[in-house]
Structures are given as C-alpha cells and as structure tokens.
Short mmCIF file of C-alpha atoms in Angstrom, two decimals:
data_model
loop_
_atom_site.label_atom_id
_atom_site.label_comp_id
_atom_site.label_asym_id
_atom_site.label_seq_id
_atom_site.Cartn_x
_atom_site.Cartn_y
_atom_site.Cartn_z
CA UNK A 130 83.23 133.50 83.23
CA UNK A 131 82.83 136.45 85.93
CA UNK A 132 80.13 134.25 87.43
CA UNK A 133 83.11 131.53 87.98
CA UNK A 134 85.77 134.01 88.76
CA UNK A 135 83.70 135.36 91.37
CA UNK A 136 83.10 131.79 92.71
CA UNK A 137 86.43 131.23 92.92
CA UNK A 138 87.24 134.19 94.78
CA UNK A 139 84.65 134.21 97.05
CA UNK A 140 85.77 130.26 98.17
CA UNK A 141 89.12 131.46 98.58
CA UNK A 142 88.30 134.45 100.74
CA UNK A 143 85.99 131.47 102.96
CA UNK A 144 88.26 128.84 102.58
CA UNK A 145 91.35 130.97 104.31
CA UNK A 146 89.04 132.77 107.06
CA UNK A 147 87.91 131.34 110.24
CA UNK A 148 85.80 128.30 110.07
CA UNK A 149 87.42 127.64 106.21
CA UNK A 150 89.85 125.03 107.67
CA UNK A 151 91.98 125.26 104.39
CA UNK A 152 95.25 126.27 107.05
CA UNK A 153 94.24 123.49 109.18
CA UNK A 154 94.48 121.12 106.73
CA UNK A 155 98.06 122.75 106.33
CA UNK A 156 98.51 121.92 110.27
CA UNK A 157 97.34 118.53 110.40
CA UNK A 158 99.73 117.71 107.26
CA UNK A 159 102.62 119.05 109.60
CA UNK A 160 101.25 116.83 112.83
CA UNK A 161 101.12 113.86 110.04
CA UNK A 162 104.69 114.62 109.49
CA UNK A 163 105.47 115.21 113.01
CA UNK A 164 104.01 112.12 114.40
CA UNK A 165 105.61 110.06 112.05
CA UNK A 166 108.99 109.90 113.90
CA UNK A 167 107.60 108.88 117.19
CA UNK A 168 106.10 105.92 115.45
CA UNK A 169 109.11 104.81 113.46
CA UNK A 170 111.77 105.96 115.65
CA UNK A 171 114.36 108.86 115.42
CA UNK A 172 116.47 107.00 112.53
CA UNK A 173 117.48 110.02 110.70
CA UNK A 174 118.38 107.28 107.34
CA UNK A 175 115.30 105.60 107.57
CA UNK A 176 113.55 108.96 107.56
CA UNK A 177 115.20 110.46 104.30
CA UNK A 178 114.54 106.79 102.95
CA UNK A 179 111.16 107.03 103.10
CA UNK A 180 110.43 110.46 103.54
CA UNK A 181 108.56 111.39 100.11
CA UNK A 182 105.98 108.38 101.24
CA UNK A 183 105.28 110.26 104.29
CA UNK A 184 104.85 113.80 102.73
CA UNK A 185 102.25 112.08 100.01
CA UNK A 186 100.71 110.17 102.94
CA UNK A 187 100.02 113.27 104.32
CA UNK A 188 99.22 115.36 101.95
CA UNK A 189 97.02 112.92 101.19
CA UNK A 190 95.22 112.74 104.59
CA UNK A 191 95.32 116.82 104.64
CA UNK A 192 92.99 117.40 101.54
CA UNK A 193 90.64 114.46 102.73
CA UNK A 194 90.23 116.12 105.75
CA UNK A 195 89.52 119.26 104.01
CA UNK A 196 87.47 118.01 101.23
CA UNK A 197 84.56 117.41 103.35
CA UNK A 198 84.18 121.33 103.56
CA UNK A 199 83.62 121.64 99.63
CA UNK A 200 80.19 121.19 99.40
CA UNK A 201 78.87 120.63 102.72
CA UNK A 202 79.45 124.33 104.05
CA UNK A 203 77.30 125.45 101.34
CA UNK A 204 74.64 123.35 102.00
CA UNK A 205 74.36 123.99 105.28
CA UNK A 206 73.78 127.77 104.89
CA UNK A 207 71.88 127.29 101.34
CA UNK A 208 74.41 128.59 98.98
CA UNK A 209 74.51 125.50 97.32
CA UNK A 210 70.89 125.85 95.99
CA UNK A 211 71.58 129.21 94.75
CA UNK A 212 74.35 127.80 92.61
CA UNK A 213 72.66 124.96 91.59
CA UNK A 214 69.65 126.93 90.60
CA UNK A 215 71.90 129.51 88.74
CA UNK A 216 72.13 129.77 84.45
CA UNK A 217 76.19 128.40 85.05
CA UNK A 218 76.28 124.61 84.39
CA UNK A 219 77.17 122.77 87.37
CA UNK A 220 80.09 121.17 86.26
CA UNK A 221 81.86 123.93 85.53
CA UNK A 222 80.55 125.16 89.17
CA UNK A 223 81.76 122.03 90.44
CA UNK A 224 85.23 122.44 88.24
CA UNK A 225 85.56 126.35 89.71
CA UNK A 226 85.09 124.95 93.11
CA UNK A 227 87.88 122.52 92.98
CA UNK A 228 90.34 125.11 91.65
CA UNK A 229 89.62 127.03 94.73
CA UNK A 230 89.61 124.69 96.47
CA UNK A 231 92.96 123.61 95.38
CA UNK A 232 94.63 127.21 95.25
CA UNK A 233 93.63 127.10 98.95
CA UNK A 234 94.29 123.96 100.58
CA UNK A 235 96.88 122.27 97.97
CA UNK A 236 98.83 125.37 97.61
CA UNK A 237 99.30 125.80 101.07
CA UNK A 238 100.62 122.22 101.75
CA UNK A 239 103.21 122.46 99.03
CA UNK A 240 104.51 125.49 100.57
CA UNK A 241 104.98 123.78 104.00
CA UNK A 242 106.29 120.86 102.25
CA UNK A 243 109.99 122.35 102.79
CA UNK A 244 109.49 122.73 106.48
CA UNK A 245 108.54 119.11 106.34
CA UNK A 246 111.05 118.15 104.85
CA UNK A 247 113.43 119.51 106.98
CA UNK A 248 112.05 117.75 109.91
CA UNK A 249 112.79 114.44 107.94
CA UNK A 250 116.19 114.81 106.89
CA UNK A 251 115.03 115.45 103.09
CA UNK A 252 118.05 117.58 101.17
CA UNK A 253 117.64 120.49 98.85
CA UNK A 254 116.73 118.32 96.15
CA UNK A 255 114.74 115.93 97.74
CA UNK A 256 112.34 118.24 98.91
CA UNK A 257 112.06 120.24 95.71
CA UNK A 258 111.14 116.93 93.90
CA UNK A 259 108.21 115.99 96.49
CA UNK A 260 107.24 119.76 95.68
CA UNK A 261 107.07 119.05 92.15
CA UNK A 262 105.32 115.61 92.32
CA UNK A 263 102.90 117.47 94.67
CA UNK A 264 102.09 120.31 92.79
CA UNK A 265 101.18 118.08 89.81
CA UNK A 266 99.50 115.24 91.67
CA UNK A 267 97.44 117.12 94.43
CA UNK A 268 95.22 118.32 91.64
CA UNK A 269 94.73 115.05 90.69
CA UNK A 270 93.17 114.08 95.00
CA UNK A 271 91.10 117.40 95.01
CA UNK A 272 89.36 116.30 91.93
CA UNK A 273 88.87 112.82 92.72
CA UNK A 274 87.84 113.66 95.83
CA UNK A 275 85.25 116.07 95.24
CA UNK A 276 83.07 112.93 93.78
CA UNK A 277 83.12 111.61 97.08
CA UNK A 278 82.62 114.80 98.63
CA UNK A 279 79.39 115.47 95.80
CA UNK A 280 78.28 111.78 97.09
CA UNK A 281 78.53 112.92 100.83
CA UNK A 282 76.83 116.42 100.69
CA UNK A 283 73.41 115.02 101.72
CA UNK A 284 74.39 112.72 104.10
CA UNK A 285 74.64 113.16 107.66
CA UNK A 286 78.30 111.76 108.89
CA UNK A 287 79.23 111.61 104.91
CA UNK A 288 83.20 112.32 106.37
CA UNK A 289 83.71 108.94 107.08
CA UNK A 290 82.42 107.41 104.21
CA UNK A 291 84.27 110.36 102.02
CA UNK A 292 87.14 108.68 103.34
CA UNK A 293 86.02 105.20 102.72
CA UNK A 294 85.19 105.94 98.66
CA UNK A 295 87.74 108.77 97.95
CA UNK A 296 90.74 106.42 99.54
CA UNK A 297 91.16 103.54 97.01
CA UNK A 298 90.15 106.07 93.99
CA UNK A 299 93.52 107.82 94.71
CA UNK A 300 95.72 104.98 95.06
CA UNK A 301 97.04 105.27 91.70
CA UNK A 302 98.05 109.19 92.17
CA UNK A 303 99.70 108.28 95.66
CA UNK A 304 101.86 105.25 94.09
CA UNK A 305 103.26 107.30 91.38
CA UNK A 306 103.65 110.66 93.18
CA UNK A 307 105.63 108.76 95.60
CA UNK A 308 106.92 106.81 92.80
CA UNK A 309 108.42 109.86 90.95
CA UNK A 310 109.51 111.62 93.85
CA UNK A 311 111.88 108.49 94.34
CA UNK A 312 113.32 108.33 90.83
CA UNK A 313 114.19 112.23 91.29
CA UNK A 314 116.03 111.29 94.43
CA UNK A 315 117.23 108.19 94.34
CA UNK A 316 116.16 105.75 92.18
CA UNK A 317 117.72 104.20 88.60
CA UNK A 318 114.71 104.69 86.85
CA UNK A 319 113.61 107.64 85.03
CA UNK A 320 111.55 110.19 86.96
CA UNK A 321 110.02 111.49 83.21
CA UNK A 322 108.03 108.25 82.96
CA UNK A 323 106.02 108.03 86.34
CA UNK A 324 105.77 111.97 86.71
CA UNK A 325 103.91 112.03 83.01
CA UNK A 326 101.27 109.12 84.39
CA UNK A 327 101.06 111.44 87.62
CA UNK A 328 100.34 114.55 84.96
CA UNK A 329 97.99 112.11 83.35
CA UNK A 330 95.79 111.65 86.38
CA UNK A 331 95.51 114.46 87.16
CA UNK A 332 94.54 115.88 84.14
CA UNK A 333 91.80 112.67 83.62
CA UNK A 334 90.85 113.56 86.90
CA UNK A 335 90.01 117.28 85.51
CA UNK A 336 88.01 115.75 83.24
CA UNK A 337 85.82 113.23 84.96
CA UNK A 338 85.77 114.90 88.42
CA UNK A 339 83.16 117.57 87.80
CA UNK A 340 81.05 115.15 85.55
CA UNK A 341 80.74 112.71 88.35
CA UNK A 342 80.39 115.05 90.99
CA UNK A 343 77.63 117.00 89.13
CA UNK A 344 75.08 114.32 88.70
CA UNK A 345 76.03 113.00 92.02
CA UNK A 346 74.91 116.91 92.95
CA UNK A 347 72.21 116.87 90.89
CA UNK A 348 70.40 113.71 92.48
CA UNK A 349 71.26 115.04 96.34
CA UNK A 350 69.77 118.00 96.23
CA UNK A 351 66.29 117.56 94.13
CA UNK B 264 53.29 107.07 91.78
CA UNK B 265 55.46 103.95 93.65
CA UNK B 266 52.52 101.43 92.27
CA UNK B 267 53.07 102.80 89.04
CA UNK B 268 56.51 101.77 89.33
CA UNK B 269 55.93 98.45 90.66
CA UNK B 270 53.94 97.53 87.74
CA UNK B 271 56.89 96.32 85.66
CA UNK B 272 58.82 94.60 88.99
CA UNK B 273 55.53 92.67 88.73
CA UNK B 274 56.10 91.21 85.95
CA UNK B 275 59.85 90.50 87.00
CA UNK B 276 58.59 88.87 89.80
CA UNK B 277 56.39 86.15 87.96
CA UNK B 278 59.01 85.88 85.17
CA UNK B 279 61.88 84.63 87.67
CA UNK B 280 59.54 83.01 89.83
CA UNK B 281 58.99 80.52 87.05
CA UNK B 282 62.64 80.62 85.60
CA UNK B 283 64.53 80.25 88.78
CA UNK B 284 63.88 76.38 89.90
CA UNK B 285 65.17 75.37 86.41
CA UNK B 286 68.60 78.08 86.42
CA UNK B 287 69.46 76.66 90.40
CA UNK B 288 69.63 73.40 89.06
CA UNK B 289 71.28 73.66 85.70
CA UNK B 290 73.71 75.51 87.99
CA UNK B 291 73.82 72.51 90.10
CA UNK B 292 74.50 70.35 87.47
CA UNK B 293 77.25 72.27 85.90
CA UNK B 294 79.03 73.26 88.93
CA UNK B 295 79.32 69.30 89.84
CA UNK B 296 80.76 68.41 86.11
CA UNK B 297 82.72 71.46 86.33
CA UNK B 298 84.34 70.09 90.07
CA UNK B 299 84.25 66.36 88.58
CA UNK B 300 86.15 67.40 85.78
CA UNK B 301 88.16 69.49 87.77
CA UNK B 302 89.08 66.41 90.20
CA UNK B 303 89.81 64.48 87.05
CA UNK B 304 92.08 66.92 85.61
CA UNK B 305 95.78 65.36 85.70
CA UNK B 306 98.70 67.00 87.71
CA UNK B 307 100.74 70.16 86.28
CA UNK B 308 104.19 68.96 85.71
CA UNK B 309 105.66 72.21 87.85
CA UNK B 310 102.65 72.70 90.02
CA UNK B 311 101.65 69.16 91.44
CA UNK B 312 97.88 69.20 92.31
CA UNK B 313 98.01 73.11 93.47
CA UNK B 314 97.02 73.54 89.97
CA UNK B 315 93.47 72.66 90.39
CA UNK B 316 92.93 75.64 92.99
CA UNK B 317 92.93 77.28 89.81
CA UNK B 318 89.99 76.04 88.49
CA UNK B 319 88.17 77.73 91.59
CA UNK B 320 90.43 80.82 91.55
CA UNK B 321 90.22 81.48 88.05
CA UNK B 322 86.01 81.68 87.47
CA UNK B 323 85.80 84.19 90.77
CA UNK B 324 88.67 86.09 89.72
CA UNK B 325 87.00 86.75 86.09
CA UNK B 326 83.53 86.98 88.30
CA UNK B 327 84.78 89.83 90.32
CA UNK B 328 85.46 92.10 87.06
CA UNK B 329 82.41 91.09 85.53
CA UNK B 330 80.02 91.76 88.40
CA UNK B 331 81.12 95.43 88.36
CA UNK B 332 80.70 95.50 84.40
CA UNK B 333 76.96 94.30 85.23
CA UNK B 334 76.56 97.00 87.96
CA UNK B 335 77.68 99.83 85.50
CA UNK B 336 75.87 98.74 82.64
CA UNK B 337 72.58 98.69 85.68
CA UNK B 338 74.21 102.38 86.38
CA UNK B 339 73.82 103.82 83.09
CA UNK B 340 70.27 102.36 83.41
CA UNK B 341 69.61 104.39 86.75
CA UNK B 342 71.09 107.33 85.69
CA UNK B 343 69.98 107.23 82.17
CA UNK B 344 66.62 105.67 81.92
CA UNK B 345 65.44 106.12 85.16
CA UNK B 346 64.89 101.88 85.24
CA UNK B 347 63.51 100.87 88.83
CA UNK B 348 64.60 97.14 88.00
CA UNK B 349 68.07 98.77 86.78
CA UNK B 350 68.51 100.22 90.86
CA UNK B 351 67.67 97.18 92.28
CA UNK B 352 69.94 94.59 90.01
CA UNK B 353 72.71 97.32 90.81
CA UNK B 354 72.22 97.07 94.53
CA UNK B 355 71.64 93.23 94.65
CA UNK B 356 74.78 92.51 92.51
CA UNK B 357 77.19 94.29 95.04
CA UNK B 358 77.56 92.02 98.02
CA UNK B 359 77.65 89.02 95.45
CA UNK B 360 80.18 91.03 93.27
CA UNK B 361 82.39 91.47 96.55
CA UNK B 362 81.91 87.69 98.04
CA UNK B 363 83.75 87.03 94.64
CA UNK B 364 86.52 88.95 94.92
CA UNK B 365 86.83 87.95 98.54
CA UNK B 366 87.00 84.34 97.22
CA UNK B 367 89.13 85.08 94.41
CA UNK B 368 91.54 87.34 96.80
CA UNK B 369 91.55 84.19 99.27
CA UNK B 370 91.87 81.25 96.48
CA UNK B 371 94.74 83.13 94.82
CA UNK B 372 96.66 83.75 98.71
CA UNK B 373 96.13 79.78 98.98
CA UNK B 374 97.58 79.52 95.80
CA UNK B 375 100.14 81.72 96.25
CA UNK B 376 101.82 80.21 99.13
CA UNK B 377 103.18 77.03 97.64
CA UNK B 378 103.67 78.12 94.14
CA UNK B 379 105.27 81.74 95.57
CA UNK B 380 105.97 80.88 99.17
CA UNK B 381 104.24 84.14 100.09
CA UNK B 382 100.30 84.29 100.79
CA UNK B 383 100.17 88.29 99.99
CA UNK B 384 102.21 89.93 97.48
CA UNK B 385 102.44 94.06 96.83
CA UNK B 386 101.81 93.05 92.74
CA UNK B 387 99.74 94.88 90.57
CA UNK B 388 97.05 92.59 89.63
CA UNK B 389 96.79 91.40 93.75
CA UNK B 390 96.81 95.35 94.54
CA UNK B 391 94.28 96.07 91.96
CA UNK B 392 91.97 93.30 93.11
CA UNK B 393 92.53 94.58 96.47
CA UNK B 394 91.23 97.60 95.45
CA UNK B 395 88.33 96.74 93.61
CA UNK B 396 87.06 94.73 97.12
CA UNK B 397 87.54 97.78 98.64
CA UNK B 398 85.24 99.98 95.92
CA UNK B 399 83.14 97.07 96.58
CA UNK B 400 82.74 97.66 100.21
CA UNK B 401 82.32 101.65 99.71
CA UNK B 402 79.64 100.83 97.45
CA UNK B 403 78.12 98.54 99.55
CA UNK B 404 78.40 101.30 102.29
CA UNK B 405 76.92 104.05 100.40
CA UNK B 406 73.35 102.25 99.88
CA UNK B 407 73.32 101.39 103.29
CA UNK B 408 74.19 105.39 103.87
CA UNK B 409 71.34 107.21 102.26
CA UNK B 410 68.07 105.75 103.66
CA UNK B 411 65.94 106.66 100.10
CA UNK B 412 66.37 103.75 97.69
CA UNK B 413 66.05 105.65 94.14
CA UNK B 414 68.57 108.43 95.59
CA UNK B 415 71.03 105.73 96.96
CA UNK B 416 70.79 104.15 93.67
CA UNK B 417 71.71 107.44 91.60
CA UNK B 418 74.71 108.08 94.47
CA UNK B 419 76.15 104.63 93.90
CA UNK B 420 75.78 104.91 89.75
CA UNK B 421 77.56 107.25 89.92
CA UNK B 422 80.33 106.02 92.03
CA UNK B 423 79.96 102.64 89.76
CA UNK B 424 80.67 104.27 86.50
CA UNK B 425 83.56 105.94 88.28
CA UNK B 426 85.07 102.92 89.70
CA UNK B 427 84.43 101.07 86.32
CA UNK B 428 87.84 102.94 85.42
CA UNK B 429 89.75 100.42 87.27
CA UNK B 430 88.01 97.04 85.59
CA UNK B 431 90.46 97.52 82.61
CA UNK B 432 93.74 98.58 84.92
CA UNK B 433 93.18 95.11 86.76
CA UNK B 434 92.93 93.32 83.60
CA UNK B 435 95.43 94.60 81.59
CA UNK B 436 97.78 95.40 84.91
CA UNK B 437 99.41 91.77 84.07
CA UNK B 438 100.52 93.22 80.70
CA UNK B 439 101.61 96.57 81.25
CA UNK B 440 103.64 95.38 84.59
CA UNK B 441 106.10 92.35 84.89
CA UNK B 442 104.83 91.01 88.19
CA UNK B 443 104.75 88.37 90.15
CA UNK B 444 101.25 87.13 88.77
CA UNK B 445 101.09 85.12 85.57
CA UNK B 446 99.97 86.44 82.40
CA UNK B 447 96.74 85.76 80.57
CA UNK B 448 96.76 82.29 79.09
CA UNK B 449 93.06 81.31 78.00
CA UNK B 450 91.79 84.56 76.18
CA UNK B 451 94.68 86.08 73.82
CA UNK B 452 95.70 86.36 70.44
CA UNK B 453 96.93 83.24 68.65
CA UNK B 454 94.89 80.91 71.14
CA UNK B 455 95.16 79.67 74.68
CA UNK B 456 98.32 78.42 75.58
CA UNK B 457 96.48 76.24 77.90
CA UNK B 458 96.22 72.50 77.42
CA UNK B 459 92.62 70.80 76.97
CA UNK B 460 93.00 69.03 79.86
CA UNK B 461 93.31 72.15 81.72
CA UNK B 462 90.97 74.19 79.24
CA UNK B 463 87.99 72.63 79.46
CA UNK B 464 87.09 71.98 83.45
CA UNK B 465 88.05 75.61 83.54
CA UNK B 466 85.17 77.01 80.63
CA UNK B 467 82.86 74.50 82.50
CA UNK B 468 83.83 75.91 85.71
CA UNK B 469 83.37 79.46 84.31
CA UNK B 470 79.82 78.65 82.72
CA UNK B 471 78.95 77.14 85.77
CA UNK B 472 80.10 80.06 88.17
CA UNK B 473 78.50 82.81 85.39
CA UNK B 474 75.21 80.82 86.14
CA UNK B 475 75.19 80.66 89.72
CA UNK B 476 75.81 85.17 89.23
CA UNK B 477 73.04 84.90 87.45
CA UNK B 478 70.89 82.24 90.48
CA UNK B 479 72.07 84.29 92.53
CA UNK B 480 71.61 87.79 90.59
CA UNK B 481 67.69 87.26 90.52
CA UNK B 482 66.98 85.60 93.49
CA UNK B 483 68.49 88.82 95.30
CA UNK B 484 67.10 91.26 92.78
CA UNK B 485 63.46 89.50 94.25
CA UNK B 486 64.44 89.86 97.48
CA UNK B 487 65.22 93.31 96.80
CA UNK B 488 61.48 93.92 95.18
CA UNK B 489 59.55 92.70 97.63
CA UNK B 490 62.07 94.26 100.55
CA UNK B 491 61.07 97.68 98.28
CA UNK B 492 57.58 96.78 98.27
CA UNK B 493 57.44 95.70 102.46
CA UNK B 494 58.92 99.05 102.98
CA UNK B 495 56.15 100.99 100.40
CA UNK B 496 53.63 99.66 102.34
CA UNK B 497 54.78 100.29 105.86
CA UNK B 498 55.24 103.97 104.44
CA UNK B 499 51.51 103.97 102.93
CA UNK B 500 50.53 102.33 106.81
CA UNK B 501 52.46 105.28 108.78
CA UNK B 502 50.98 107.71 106.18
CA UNK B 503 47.76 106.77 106.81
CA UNK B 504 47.81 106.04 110.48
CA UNK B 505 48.84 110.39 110.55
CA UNK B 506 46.00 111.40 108.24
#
C-alpha cells in the first residue's frame, strides 16, 4: 500500500513539474474552449446552447493529449521496468497510475471548467452541472484511455494511434456526460438517470482499465 | 523455435488446401439460391421492392457482430493459450470483419433513404455500428503498428476483448432505445414476426454469407501463414548473410 502511495505521489510531483504536461493539458482545454467561438461565431445563445458539448469535447481532447505521458515517460528513462519487475501486481500499478494521473490532469480541468464557462455564457448552475458530470465522467476517459496508452508504450508515434483506439471507446462517457449536463440545465428529462450510467462507466472502467492495460504492459515490455 | 511453431500451421495448410475448392463453391451455390430466392421474394405491402435490400443488409449487418465475436474468441486463444493459428485467424478476420460493416453501414444508408428519407441518422444502432467500423479500423491499425507479429497479436487481443464490450450494446441498443431503426424481428421470443416469404431467402442469405466468412476466413488465414513463413525465412536469410 506504501509502495502505491508512494507511486502516486511521486507521479503527481512529475506530472505537475516541468516536462509533466498535466497544466498543459489544462491550457489546451482552455484554447479548445477558446477557439470554439471563432469557429461558430460570437452567438452568445448558441454558445450557452451548446456549451456543456464543448467543455466535454474538450476535456475530452485535454486528457488524450495527456494520456500519452502515462506510460511512455517511464519507459523512456526505465522506470517502467523497475515497476514492472517489482513484488506489486501490475494492475494495481497500472490502477495507482491512473489515480495520479487523474488527481493531476482531471482535477485540474474541472477547476478551470468555471473560467470556461464564463467565456461561453454558461450561468451559475450550468457550469456547476458540467463540473459535476466531469468530475464523475473524467475518471471514466483516464481509465479507458490508459488501455490505449498500455497499447502505445512500445510503439514509436503510438500518440496518434492512442487517439485512433481510445476515441470511439469513450463515446459512450462523452454522450451521457454531455447528456446529463443538459438535463441539469435544461432539459425535461431527469438528470438522475444519465448521470448514474455516467457513474456506471466510470466505475466499469475502474474495473477493466488496469486489467486490459496490464497484459497489454505485460506483452510490450518482455 | 519459429519451425517448431510452424509445425501445426502445416497441417492447417494441407487441411484447407483440400477443404477450400469444395466451401468456395457450396458458397457459390448458396449465395445464388439465396439472391434467386431473394429476387423471387414478393413486394412488402409498405415497402415496395426496397424490402429486398434487406436481404443483403440484414446477413452483413449480423456478419459485422459476429466477425468480432470470432476475433475475441481467437483473442482469448492468443492471450490464453499462446495458439499461433489463434494470432493469425484474429488478424485475417479484421479487414473482412470491417468490409462487412462497411457494407452493412452502406446497404442500411441505401435503405434508409426511401423508407426514412434520410441516408444517415444520429440512432443508436447506426451510431453503434459506426463505432464498431471504427474499432475495426484501430484494430486494423494496430497490427500494421507494431512490426513483430506474436506481439501485435497480444496488443490487438487485448484491444479485441475490450471492444467485445460493445457487440452486446449494438445488439440490444434497438431494445433499450426507441429509435429510428426497427426492432429485432427474426430471433425473439414467441417466434419471428417475419413472414416465410420473407424468412426464408433471408436464413439462406445468412447461411450463405456465414460461409463465404468462413471462404474467406481460411483463405486469408493461408495467406497469412505463408506471408509469416516468407517473412521467417527472409529473417533466417539476413541472419545468416551477418554470421
């Protein structure tokens, strides 16, 4: 348990200094956002309309772009091995790592989320509901992605095809994150029923994530 | 150690080499009842003669989910039994796998424009299928990715197994949503809804398009063996050309 405590810390500690890239993940979720109204136009309606879309979007986009660090910084300066070859199994290496990695790159992007949603019009409300959905449902896209980012590890250029695997695995968190965030806004459905399939993801995701992303470990590296 | 392994593709090789002339033409011969009958079939009283894209549509569409069930069941093979065959019938059923989904993805838009009077709609079961071409595709990607067959083949079980969540979301996505698509008539409880006339080209269709996987299935799988063993002994040549 200290083993893993220690694990997360010390990914933390990398993930937040230089060369971590957990804060730029936090920027480029913010240039998502930013961008956004260039492309659609200034409509200040059709911004709070579909502003929870664009927040998941990017959020979405923002731990992609980060997830490619997981593994692949370690293997580059042989950490990996030394966890792999450690008396911890790997999938609850693999599980520690995503809770890091999570506390510092999905953390992060919920706390911008308000500045975000100033920027598109989003009320008081609004905004706390895309926190919510966010804070349940990003768990959800670090674990999925970490297969894909277990799958990568040995490959040279693996970012791109990260993207390509990861992407239509998380479809079903982005359709009812932005689903839920809707009903809490505007919508006549419930919000309970969506946001419990979003908690439901995420915590399948808990469970199958490390699993996959283990063995797909296991066969890179021997 | 890589003859050793060849040993048993051997045998593969001879078995399908004898077995393969007779499945290509009782495929041929099924797929042309299976059309005949199709032609034959009379008009749906709502749907005119669209009706009989469905006896194309249909067969691909049920193709497409059961490709990916082959590839995880050749997954679990890979990752549990370390099966050389079980690598190579994952790998050659991908690109088949996703020309079926393509077909049932473009079928279904041609069908979907006179009966809906839209060629793409954001339903479930369209979405799903959607997806499941894409999976196909990253699959497809990821051998093509890592250069070392057995290693590519534990990378894309693995990814298989995973994506093998979303067979029974595509099947069961009719159900659980009210959407645009039509709900499952020929497998149900209580018995098809469907009438004979309609019933039976389709199971002759779906035999018929099962055994052309299957053609198809093993005449890749050989290509696959002997593209293995071309690239074994290039290896062996380059190894010995440096000692």
């Amino acid at each position: 348990m200290t083993a893993l405590a220690a694990l997360i810390r010390r990914d933390i500690r990398i993930a937040l200094r230089a060369g971590g890239g957990a804060l730029i993940g936090v920027l480029f979720f913010v240039t998502v956002v930013v961008v956004m109204p260039f492309a659609l136009g200034p409509d200040l309606a059709l911004l709070k309309r579909i502003g929870p879309a664009i927040l998941w979007l990017g959020a979405m986009l923002a731990s992609l772009l980060t997830l490619d660090r997981l593994f692949t910084a370690d293997q580059d300066d042989g950490s990996l091995d030394v966890i792999a070859m450690s008396r911890t199994p790997m999938e609850l290496t693999c599980a520690a790592k995503a809770i890091a990695h999570w506390l510092a790159a999905g953390i992060p992007l919920i706390v911008a989320t308000p500045l975000a949603g100033i920027l598109l019009n989003l009320d008081a409300q609004a905004t706390f509901a895309v926190m919510l959905t966010l804070l349940v449902g990003t768990p959800a896209l670090t674990f999925i992605g970490m297969i894909g980012a277990g799958l990568a590890v040995t490959l040279r250029r693996g970012g791109l095809l990260l993207a390509v695997v990861v992407l239509p695995l998380s479809i079903p968190v982005l359709i009812f994150g932005v689903a839920a965030s809707n009903a809490a806004i505007s919508g006549p459905t419930p919000f309970g029923t969506p946001f419990s399939i979003l908690c439901a993801l995420s915590l399948v995701s808990f469970v199958i994530g490390p699993f996959a992303a283990a063995a797909s470990l296991r066969q890179g590296l021997d | 150690m890589k003859l050793i392994d060849l040993a048993n593709p051997t045998r593969f090789l001879a078995l399908t080499e004898r077995v393969l002339p007779w499945l290509s033409a009782l495929t041929a011969i099924l797929l042309a009842i299976g059309l005949y009958q199709s032609a034959l079939a009379p008009d749906d009283y709502q749907q005119g003669a669209t009706v009989k894209i469905m006896f194309i549509h249909v067969p691909n569409a049920w193709l497409s989910m059961f490709v990916w069930g082959v590839m995880s069941v050749a997954a679990l093979g890979t990752l549990v039994w370390r099966h050389p065959l079980a690598d190579v019938a994952a790998k050659a059923a991908a690109p088949i796998g996703a020309s079926f989904t393509f077909l049932a993805l473009v079928t279904g838009s041609l069908w979907g424009r006179p009966m809906w009077g839209t060629y793409w709609e954001w339903d479930a079961r369209l979405t799903s299928v959607l997806i499941l071409f894409l999976m196909y595709l990253g699959i497809m990607a990821l051998w093509r990715a890592v250069e070392d067959p057995s290693r590519a083949a534990r990378a894309a079980a693995v990814l298989t197994l995973v994506g093998a969540i979303n067979i029974p979301i595509i099947k069961f996505s009719v159900d659980w949503w009210n959407t645009l698509h039509q709900g499952a008539s020929v497998i149900r409880m209580g018995g098809s809804t469907m009438d004979r006339a309609f019933l039976i080209p389709l199971l002759i269709m779906a035999v018929a398009f099962s055994l052309l996987f299957l053609t198809l299935h093993l005449a890749a799988m050989r290509n696959e063996v002997l593209r293995r063993r071309v690239r074994t002994l290039q290896m062996m040549q380059a190894s010995n050309q440096g000692a």
